[in-house]
Short mmCIF file of C-alpha atoms in Angstrom, two decimals:
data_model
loop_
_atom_site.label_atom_id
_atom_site.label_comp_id
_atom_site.label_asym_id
_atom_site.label_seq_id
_atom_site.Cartn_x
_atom_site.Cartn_y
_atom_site.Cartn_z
CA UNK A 27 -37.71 54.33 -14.53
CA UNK A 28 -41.05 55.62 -15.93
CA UNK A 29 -41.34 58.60 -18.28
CA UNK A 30 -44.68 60.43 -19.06
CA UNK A 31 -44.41 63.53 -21.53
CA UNK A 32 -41.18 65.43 -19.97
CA UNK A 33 -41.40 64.11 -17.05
CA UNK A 34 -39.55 61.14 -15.54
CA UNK A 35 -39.49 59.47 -12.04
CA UNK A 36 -36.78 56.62 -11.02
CA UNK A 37 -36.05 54.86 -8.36
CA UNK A 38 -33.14 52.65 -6.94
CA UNK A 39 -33.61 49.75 -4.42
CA UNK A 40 -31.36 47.94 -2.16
CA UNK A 41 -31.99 44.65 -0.57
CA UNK A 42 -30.21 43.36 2.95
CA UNK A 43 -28.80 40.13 1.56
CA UNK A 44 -30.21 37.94 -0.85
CA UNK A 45 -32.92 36.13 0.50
CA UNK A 46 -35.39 34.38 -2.16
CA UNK A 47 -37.94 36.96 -0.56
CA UNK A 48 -35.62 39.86 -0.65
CA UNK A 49 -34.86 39.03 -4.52
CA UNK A 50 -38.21 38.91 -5.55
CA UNK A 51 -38.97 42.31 -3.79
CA UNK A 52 -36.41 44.13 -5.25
CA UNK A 53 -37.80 42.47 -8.76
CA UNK A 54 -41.17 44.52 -7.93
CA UNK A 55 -40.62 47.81 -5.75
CA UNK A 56 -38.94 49.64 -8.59
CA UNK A 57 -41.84 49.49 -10.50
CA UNK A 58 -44.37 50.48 -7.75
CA UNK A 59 -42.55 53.34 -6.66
CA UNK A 60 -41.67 54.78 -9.98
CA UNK A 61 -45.60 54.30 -11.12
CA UNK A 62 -47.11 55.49 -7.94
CA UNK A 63 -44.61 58.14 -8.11
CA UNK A 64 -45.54 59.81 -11.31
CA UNK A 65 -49.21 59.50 -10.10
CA UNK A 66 -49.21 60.64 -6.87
CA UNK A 67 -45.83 61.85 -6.35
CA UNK A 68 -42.39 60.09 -4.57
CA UNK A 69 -43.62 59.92 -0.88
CA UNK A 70 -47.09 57.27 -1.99
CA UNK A 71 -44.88 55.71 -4.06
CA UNK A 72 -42.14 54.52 -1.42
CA UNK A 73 -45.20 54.20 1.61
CA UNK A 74 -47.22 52.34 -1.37
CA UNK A 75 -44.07 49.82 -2.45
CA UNK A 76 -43.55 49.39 1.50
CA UNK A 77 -46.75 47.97 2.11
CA UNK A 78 -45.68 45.13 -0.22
CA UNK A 79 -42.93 43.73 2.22
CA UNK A 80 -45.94 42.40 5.01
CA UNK A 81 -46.87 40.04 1.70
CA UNK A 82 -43.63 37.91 2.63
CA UNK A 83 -43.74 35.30 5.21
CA UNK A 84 -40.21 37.35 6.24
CA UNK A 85 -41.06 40.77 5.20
CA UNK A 86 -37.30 42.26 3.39
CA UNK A 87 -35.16 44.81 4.53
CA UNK A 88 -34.65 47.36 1.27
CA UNK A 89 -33.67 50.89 1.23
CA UNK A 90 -34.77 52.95 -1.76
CA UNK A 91 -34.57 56.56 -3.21
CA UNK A 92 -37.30 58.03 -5.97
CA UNK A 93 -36.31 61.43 -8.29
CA UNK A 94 -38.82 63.26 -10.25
CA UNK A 95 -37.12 65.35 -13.05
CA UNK A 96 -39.33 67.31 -15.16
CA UNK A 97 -38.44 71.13 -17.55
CA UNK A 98 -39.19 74.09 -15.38
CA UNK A 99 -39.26 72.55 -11.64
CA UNK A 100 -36.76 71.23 -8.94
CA UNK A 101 -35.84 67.76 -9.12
CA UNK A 102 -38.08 66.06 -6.51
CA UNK A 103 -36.29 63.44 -4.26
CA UNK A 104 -37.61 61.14 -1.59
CA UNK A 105 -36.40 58.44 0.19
CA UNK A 106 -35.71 55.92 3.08
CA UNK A 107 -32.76 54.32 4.50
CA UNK A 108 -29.14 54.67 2.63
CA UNK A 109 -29.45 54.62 -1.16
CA UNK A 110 -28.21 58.01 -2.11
CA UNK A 111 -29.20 61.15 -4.40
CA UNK A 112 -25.89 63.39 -5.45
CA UNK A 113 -26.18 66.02 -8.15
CA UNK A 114 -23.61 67.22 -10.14
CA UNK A 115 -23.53 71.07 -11.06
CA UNK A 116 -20.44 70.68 -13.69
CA UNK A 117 -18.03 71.79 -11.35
CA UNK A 118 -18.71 69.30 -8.11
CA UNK A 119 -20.63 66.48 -6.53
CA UNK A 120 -22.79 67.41 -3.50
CA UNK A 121 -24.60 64.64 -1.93
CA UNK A 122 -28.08 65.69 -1.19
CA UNK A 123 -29.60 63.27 1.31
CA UNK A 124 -28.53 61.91 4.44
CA UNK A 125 -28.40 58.33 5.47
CA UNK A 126 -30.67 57.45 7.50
CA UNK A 127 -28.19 55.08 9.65
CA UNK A 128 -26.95 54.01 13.05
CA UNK A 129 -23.96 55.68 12.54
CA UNK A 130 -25.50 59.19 11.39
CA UNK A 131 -27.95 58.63 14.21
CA UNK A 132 -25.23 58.09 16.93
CA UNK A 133 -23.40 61.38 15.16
CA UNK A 134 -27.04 63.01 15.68
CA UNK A 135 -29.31 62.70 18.53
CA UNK A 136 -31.91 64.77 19.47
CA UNK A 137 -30.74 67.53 17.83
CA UNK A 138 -27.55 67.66 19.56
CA UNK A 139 -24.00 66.30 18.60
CA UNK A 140 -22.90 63.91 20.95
CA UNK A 141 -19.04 64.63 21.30
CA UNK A 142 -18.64 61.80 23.15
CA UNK A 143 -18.79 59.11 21.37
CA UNK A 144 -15.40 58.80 19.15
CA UNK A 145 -15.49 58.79 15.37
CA UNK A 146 -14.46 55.43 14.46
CA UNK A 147 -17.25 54.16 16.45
CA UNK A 148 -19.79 55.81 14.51
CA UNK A 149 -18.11 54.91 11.34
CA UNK A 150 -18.44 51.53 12.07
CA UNK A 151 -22.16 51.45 12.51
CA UNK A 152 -22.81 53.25 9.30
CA UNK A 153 -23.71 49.84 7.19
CA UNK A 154 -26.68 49.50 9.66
CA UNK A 155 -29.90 51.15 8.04
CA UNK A 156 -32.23 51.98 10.49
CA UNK A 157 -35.22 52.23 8.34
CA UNK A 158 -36.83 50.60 4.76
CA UNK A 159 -39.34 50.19 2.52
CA UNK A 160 -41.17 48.00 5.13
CA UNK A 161 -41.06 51.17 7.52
CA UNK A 162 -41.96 53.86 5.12
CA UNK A 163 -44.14 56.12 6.02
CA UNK A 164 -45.27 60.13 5.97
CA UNK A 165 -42.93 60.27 9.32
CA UNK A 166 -40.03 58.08 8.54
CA UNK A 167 -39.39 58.97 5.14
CA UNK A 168 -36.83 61.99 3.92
CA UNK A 169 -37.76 64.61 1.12
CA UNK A 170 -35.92 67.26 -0.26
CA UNK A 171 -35.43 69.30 -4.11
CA UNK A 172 -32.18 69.64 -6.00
CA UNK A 173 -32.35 72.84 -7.65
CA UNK A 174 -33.27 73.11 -11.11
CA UNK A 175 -29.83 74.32 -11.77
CA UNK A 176 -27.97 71.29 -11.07
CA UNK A 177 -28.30 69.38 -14.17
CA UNK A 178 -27.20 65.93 -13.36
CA UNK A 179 -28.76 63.73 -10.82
CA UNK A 180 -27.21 60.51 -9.33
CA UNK A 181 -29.26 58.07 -7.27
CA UNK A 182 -27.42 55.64 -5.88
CA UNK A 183 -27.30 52.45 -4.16
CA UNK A 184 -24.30 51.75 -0.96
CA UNK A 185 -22.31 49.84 -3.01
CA UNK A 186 -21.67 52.86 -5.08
CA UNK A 187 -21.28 55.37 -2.41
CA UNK A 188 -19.29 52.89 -0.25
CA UNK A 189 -17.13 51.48 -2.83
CA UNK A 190 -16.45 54.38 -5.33
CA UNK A 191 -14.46 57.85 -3.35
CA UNK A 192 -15.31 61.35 -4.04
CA UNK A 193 -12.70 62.28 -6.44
CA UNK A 194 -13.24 59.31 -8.71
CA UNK A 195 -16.99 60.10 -8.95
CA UNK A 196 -16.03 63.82 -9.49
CA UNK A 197 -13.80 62.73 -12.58
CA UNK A 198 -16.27 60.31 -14.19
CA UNK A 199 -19.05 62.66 -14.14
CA UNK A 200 -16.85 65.06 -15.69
CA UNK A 201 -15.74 62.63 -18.53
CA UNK A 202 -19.27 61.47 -19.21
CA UNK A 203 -21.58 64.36 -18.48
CA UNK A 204 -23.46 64.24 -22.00
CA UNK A 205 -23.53 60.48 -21.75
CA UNK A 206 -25.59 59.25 -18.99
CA UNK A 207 -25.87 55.62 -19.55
CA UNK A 208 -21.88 55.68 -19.56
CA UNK A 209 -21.79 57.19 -16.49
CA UNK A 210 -23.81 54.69 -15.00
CA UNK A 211 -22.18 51.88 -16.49
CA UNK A 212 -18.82 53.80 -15.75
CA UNK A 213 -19.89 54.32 -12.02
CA UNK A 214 -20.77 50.71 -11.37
CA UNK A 215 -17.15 49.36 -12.92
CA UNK A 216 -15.49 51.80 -10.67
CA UNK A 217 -16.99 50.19 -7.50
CA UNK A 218 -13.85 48.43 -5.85
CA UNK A 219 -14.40 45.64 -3.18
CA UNK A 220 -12.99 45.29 0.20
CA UNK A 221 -11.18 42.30 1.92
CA UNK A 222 -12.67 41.17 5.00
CA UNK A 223 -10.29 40.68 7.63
CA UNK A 224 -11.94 37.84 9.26
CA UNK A 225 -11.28 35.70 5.95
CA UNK A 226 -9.76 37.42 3.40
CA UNK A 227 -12.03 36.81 0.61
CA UNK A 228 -12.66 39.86 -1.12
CA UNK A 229 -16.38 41.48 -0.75
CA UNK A 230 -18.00 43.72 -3.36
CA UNK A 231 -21.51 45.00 -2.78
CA UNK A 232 -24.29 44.84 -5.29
CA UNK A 233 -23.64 48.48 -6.80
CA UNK A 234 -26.89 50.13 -8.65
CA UNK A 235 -26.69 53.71 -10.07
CA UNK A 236 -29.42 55.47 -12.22
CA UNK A 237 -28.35 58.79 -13.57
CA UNK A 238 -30.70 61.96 -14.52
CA UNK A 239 -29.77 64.77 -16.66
CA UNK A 240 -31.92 67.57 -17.79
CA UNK A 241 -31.31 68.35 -21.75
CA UNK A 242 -29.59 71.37 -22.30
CA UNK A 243 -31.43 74.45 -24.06
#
């Protein structure tokens, strides 16, 4: 996170795995987005942090979303692969951005639904992101604005959005909307594992949340 005057730009990363290469990455991109970001806005800042992954011998896989919250404009919101940006309006929590997935693109092809291909199926391909840092580009990545209205941004990594439902993330954002840092730290204890069924240890995905809220007159 990087704040100049009123403004502030964040970012959340997400590494495939947890290579030596992929750790050190993650250590780094934040930085470069968020920096770039306030400089020359969210789109250099994720193309600019991508470039970095062709400096590993194995360059990382690492999805990442960038907001830009300043008085008086939209929050700003870029990003590539499946890390997350939801906003909270004090009555509901609307997830802005679209994963950028196998599973969203099998729901989506060319414009056209494809009815075909049954539900589960798709579901199942969801944890596969197409596209990352090392792929970013004025093409590939996604842009959008939360309105100025909506108070409360949340960007978040897939262990959040995978491991924490709706209705739970609806209740602690209404328990902790003046409190952001509890939210965050509220959001990430909230993220519940999953068993595998090949071996019955219990997973739990690395689960990163950075919350934004715009001071109230």
């Amino acid at each position: 996170m990087h704040r100049r005057g009123d403004r502030v730009v964040a970012a959340v990363v997400d590494g495939a795995g947890h290579r030596e290469e992929t750790v050190d990455f993650a250590r780094r991109a934040p930085s470069v987005i968020t920096l770039m970001g306030m400089a020359m806005g969210g789109l250099v800042g994720l193309i600019t942090a991508g470039r970095m992954a062709d400096a590993y011998d194995r360059p990382p896989h690492m999805t990442a979303v960038c907001a830009s919250m300043e008085p008086g404009l939209p929050t700003s919101i870029h990003w590539i692969g499946d890390a997350r940006a939801y906003g909270w309006d004090g009555q509901g929590l609307t997830l802005y951005s679209q994963d950028q997935t196998m599973g969203e693109w099998l729901r989506w092809n060319g414009g056209r639904t494809i009815e075909i291909l049954p539900k589960e199926v798709a579901e199942s391909q969801d944890n596969w992101a197409l596209l990352g840092l090392a792929q970013a580009t004025e093409m590939t990545c996604r842009q959008l604005q939360i309105p100025e209205e909506v108070p409360l941004v949340l960007l978040v990594s897939d262990g959040i959005s995978d491991q924490v439902d709706q209705e739970s993330a609806e209740a602690l954002c209404r328990t902790h909307f003046d409190a952001p840092q509890a939210l965050a730290e509220a959001l990430v204890a909230a993220a519940e594992g999953e068993v595998e069924e090949d071996t019955g240890v219990l997973y739990r995905d690395d689960a990163t949340v950075v919350v934004l809220r715009r001071p109230t007159a």
